[in-house]
CSV table of C-alpha atoms in Angstrom, one decimal:
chain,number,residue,atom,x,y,z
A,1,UNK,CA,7.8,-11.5,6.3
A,2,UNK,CA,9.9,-9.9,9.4
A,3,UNK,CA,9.9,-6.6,7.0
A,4,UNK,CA,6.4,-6.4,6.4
A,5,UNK,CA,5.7,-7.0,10.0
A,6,UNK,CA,8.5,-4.2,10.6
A,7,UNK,CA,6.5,-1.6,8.2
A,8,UNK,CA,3.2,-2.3,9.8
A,9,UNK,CA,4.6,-2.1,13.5
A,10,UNK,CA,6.1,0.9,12.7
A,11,UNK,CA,3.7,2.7,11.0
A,12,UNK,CA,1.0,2.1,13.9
A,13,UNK,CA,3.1,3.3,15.9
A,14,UNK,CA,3.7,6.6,13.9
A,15,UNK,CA,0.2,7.1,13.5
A,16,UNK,CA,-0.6,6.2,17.5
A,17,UNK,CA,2.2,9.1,18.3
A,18,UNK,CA,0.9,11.3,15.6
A,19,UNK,CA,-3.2,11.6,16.6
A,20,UNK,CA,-1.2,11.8,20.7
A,21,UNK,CA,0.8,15.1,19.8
A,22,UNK,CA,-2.1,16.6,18.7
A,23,UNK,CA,-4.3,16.5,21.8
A,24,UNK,CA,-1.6,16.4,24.6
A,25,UNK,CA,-4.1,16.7,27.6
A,26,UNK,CA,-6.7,14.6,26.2
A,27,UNK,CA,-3.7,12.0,26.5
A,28,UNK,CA,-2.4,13.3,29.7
A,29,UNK,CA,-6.2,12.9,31.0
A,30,UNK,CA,-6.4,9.1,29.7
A,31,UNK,CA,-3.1,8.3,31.3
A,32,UNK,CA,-4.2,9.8,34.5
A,33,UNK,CA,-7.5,7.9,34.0
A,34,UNK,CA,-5.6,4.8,35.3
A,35,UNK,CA,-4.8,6.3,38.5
A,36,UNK,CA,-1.5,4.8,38.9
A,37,UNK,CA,0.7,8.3,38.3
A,38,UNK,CA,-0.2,11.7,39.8
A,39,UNK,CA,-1.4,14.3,37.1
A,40,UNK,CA,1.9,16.4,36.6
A,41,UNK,CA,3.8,12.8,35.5
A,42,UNK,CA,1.1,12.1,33.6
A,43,UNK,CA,1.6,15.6,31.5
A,44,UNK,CA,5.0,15.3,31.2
A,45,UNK,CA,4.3,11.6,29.9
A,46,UNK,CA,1.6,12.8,27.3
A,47,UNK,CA,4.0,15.1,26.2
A,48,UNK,CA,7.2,12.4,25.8
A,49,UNK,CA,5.6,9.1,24.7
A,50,UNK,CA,4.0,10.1,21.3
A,51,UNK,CA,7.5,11.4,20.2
A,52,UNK,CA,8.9,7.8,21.2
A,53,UNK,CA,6.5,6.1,19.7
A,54,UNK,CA,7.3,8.1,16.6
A,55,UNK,CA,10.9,7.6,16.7
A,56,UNK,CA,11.1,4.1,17.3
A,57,UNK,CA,8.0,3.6,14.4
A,58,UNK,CA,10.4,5.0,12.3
A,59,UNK,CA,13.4,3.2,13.8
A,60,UNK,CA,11.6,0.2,12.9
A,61,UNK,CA,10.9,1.3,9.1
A,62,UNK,CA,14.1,2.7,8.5
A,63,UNK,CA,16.1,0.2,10.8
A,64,UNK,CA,18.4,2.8,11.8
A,65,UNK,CA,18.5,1.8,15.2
A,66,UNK,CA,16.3,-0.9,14.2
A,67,UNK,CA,16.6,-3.6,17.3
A,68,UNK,CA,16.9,-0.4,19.9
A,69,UNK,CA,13.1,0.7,18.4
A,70,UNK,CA,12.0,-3.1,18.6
A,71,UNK,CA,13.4,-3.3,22.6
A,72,UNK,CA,11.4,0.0,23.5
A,73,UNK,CA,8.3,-0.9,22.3
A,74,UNK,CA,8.2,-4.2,23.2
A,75,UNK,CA,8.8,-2.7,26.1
A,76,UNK,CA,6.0,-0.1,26.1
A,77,UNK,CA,3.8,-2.6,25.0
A,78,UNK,CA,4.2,-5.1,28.3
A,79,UNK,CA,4.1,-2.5,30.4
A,80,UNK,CA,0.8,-1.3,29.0
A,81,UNK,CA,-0.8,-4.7,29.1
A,82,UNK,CA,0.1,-4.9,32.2
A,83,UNK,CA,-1.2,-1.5,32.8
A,84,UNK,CA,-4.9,-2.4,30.9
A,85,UNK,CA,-4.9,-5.6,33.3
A,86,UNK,CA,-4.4,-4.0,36.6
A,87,UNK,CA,-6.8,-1.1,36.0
A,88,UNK,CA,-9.4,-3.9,35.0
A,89,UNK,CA,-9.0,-6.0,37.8
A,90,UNK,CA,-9.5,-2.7,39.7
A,91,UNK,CA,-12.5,-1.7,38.0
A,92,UNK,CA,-11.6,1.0,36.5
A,93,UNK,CA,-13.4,2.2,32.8
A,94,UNK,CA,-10.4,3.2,31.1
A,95,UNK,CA,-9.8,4.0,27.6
A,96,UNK,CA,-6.1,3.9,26.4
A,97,UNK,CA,-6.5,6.8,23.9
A,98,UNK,CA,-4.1,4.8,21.9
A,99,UNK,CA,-5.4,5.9,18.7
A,100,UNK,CA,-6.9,9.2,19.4
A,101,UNK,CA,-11.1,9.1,20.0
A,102,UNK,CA,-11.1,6.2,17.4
A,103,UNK,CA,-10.0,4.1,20.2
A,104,UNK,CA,-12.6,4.8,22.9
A,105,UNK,CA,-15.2,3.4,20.9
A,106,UNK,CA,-13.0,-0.4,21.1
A,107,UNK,CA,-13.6,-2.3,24.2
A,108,UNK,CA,-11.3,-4.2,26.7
A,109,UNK,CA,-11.2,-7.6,25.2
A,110,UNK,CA,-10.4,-6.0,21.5
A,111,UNK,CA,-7.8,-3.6,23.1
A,112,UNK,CA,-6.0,-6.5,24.8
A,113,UNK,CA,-6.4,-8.9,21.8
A,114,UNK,CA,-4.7,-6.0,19.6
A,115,UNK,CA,-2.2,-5.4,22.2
A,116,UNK,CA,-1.2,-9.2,22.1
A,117,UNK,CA,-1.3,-9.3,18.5
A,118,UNK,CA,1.6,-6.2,18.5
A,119,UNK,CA,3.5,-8.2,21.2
A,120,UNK,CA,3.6,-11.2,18.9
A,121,UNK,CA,4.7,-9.1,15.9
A,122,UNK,CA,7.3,-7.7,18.0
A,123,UNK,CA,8.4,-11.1,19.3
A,124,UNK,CA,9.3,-12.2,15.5
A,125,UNK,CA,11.3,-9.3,15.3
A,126,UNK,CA,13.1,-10.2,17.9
A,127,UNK,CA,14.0,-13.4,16.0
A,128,UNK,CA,17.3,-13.8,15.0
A,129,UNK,CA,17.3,-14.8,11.3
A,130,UNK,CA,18.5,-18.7,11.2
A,131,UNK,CA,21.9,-19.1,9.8
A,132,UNK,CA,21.8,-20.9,6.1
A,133,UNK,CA,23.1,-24.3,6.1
B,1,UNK,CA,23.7,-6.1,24.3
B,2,UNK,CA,25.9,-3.1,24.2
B,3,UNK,CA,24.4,-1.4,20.5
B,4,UNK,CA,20.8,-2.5,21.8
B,5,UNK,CA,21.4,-0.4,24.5
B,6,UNK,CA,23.0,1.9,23.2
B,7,UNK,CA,20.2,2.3,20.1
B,8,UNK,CA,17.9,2.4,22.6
B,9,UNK,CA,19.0,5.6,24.5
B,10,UNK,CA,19.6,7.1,21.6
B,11,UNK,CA,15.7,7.0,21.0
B,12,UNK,CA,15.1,7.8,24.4
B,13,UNK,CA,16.9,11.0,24.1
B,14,UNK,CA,16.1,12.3,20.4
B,15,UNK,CA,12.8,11.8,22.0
B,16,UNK,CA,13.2,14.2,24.6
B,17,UNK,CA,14.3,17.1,22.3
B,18,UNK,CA,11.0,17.6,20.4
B,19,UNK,CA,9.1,17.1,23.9
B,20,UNK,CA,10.5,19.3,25.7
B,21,UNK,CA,10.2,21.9,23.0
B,22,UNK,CA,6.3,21.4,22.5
B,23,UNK,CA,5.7,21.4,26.4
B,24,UNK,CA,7.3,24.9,25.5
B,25,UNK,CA,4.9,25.9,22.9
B,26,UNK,CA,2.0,24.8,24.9
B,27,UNK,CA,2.6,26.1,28.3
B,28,UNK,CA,0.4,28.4,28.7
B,29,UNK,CA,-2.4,25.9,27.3
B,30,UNK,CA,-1.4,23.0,29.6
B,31,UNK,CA,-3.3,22.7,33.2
B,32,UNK,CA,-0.1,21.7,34.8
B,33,UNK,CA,-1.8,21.5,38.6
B,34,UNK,CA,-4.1,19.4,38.4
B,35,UNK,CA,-6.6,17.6,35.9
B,36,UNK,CA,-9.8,20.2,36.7
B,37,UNK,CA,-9.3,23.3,38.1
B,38,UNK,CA,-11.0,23.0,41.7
B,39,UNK,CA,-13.2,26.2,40.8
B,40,UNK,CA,-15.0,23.8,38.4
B,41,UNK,CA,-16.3,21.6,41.1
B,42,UNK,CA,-19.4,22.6,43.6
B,43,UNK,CA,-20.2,20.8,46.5
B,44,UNK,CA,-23.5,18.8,47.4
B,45,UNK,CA,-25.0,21.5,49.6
B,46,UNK,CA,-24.1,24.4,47.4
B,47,UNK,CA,-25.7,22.6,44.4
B,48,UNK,CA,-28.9,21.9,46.3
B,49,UNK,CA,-29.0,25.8,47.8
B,50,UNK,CA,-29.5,26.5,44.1
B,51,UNK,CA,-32.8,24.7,44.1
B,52,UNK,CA,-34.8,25.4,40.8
B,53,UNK,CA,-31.9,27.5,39.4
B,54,UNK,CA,-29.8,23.8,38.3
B,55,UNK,CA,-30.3,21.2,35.9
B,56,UNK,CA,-28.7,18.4,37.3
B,57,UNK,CA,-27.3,15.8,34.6
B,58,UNK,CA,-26.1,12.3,35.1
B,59,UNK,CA,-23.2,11.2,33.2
B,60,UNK,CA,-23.3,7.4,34.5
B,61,UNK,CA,-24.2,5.0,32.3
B,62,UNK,CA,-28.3,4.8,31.6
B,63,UNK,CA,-28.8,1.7,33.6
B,64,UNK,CA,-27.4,3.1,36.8
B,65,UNK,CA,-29.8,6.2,35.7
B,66,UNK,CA,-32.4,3.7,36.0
B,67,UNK,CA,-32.0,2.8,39.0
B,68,UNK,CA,-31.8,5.7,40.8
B,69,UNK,CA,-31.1,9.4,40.3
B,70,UNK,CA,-31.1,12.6,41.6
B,71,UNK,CA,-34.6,13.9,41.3
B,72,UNK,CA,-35.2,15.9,38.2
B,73,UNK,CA,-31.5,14.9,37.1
B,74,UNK,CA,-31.3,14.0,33.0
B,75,UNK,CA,-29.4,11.3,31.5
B,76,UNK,CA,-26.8,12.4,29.4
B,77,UNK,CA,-23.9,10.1,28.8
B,78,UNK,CA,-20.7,9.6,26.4
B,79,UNK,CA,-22.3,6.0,24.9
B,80,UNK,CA,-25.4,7.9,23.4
B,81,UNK,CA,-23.7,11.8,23.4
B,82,UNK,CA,-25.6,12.5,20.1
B,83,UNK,CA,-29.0,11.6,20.9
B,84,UNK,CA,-28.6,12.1,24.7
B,85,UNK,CA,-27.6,15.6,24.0
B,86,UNK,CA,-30.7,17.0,21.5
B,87,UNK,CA,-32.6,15.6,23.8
B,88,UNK,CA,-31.5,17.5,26.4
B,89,UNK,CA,-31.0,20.8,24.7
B,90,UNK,CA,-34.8,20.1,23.4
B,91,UNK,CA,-36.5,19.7,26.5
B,92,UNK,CA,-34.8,20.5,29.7
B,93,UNK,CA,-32.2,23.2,28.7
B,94,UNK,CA,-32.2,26.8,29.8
B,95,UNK,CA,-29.5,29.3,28.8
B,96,UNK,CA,-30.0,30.7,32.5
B,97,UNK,CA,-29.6,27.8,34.7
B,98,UNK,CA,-26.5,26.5,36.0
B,99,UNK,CA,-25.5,23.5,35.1
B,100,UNK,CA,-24.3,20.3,37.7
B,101,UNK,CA,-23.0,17.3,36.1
B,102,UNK,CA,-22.1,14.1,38.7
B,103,UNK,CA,-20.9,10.4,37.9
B,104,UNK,CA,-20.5,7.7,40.9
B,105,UNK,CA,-18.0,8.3,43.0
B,106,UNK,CA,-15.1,11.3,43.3
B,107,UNK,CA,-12.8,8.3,41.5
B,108,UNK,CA,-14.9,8.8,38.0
B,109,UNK,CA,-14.3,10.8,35.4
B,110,UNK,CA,-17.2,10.7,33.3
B,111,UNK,CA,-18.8,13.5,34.4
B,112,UNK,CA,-16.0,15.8,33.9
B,113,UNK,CA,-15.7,14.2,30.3
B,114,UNK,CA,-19.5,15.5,30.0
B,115,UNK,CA,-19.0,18.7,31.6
B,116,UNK,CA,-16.2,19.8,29.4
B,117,UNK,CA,-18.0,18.3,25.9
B,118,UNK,CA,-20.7,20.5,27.1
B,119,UNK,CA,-18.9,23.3,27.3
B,120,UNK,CA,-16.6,22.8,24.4
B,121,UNK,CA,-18.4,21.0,21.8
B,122,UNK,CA,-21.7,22.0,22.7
B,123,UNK,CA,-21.0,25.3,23.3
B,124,UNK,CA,-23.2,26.0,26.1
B,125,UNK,CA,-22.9,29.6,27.8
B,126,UNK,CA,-24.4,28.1,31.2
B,127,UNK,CA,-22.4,27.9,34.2
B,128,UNK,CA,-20.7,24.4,34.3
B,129,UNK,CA,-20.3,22.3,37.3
B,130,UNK,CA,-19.2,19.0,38.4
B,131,UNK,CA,-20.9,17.3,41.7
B,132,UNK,CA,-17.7,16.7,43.9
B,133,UNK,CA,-18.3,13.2,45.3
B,134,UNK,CA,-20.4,12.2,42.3
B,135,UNK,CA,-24.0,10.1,43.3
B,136,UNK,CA,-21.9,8.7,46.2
B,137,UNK,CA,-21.6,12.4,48.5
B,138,UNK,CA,-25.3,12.9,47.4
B,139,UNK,CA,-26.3,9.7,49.2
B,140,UNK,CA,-24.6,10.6,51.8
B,141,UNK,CA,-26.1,13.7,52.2
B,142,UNK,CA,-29.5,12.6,51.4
């Protein structure tokens, strides 16, 4: 089960950094859209996250620095949730650009309910396996 | 603790190398300053000095276009791009005129979103604007 969840984890997240390397400033502009980093940040981020993502999908396919992957994007995950959440409660329209222009069309409640979803796949990864009696 | 950190900079770092060498590749193509060049915004009284020479296009959603607008001003929005946008080059579009597009406030960026799909999808040879200050600086000016 944790395998599968592994794959499936890590192959979003390949594809999320993929359709992101392609369009740099489209990502840059979405990251800026949350108005919580100045715009040159917010380059330098377009340009670094997508290759994380895609080394830590893979981390988590190949596990070859399997729980390393797992910690960072458990990591990027909260702090985007957290991120969705505080430019909602500041009414601000934004579109994550997770998944290149595919994602624009999802709205809040379906990004956040994905997002969770990820976070509880994550958290069973996390899982130690028990030992056998 | 120790390998998970460890693992984890590792990732960090490999990271960095392919990063740094496609922020390279694209410099030229990056806008590094800021998100729109300034010489892509007009302001309110500029705009209105070109009188009948502008189309004036809303990029707010349509029920905000509803309820008020910019007289003259055409809806045109990201939620109905498609339809909005034959519309528009159907009826009020001239390759002559210049072009203002405005959201709400100076915090939005759907109008910019508009002005650059216009340009770059739609093609158009018209001179592009964005209203600094959106509907908000208009009001003010009213």
């Amino acid at each position: 089960m944790k395998r599968v969840v592994a794959i499936l984890i890590g192959g979003l997240f390949i594809y999320a950094g993929a359709v992101k390397i392609i369009d740099p400033v489209e990502f840059a502009r979405d990251i800026d859209n949350y108005k919580m980093l100045p715009w040159q940040p917010s380059v330098w981020l377009a340009l670094y996250l997508p290759w994380l993502e895609i080394f830590c999908g893979l981390a988590l396919i190949t596990r070859v620095f399997f729980r390393g992957g797992v910690f960072i994007v458990t990591a990027l995950m909260s702090l985007f949730i957290i991120a969705s959440i505080a430019a909602k409660t500041r009414g601000l329209d934004v579109s994550c650009g997770c998944f290149g222009h595919a994602s624009k069309y999802l709205n809040f409640s379906w990004h956040l309910a994905l997002d969770f979803l990820l976070l509880g796949g994550l958290l069973l990864l996390w899982k130690r396996p028990s030992p056998v009696a | 603790m120790k390998a998970l950190l460890r693992q984890s900079a590792v990732l960090i770092a490999l990271a960095l190398l392919p990063a740094v060498v496609q922020a390279l590749y694209l410099r030229e193509k990056i806008p590094w300053q800021s998100r729109v060049a300034e010489s892509d915004f007009v302001e309110v009284d500029t705009a209105r000095g070109w009188a009948a020479n502008v189309i004036w296009v809303d990029a707010r959603p349509s029920e905000e276009f509803e309820r008020d607008h910019i007289p003259g001003a055409v809806s045109l929005n990201e939620d109905r791009w498609v339809e909005g946008l034959s519309q528009f080059l159907g009826t009020q579009w001239s390759p002559e005129k210049k072009i203002v597009v405005y959201c709400s406030a100076a915090s939005c960026n759907l109008a910019e979103d508009v002005a650059r799909r216009l340009r770059e999808e739609a093609k158009l040879p018209n001179d592009i604007r964005i209203l600094k200050g959106g509907w908000e600086a208009w009001l003010a000016k009213k």
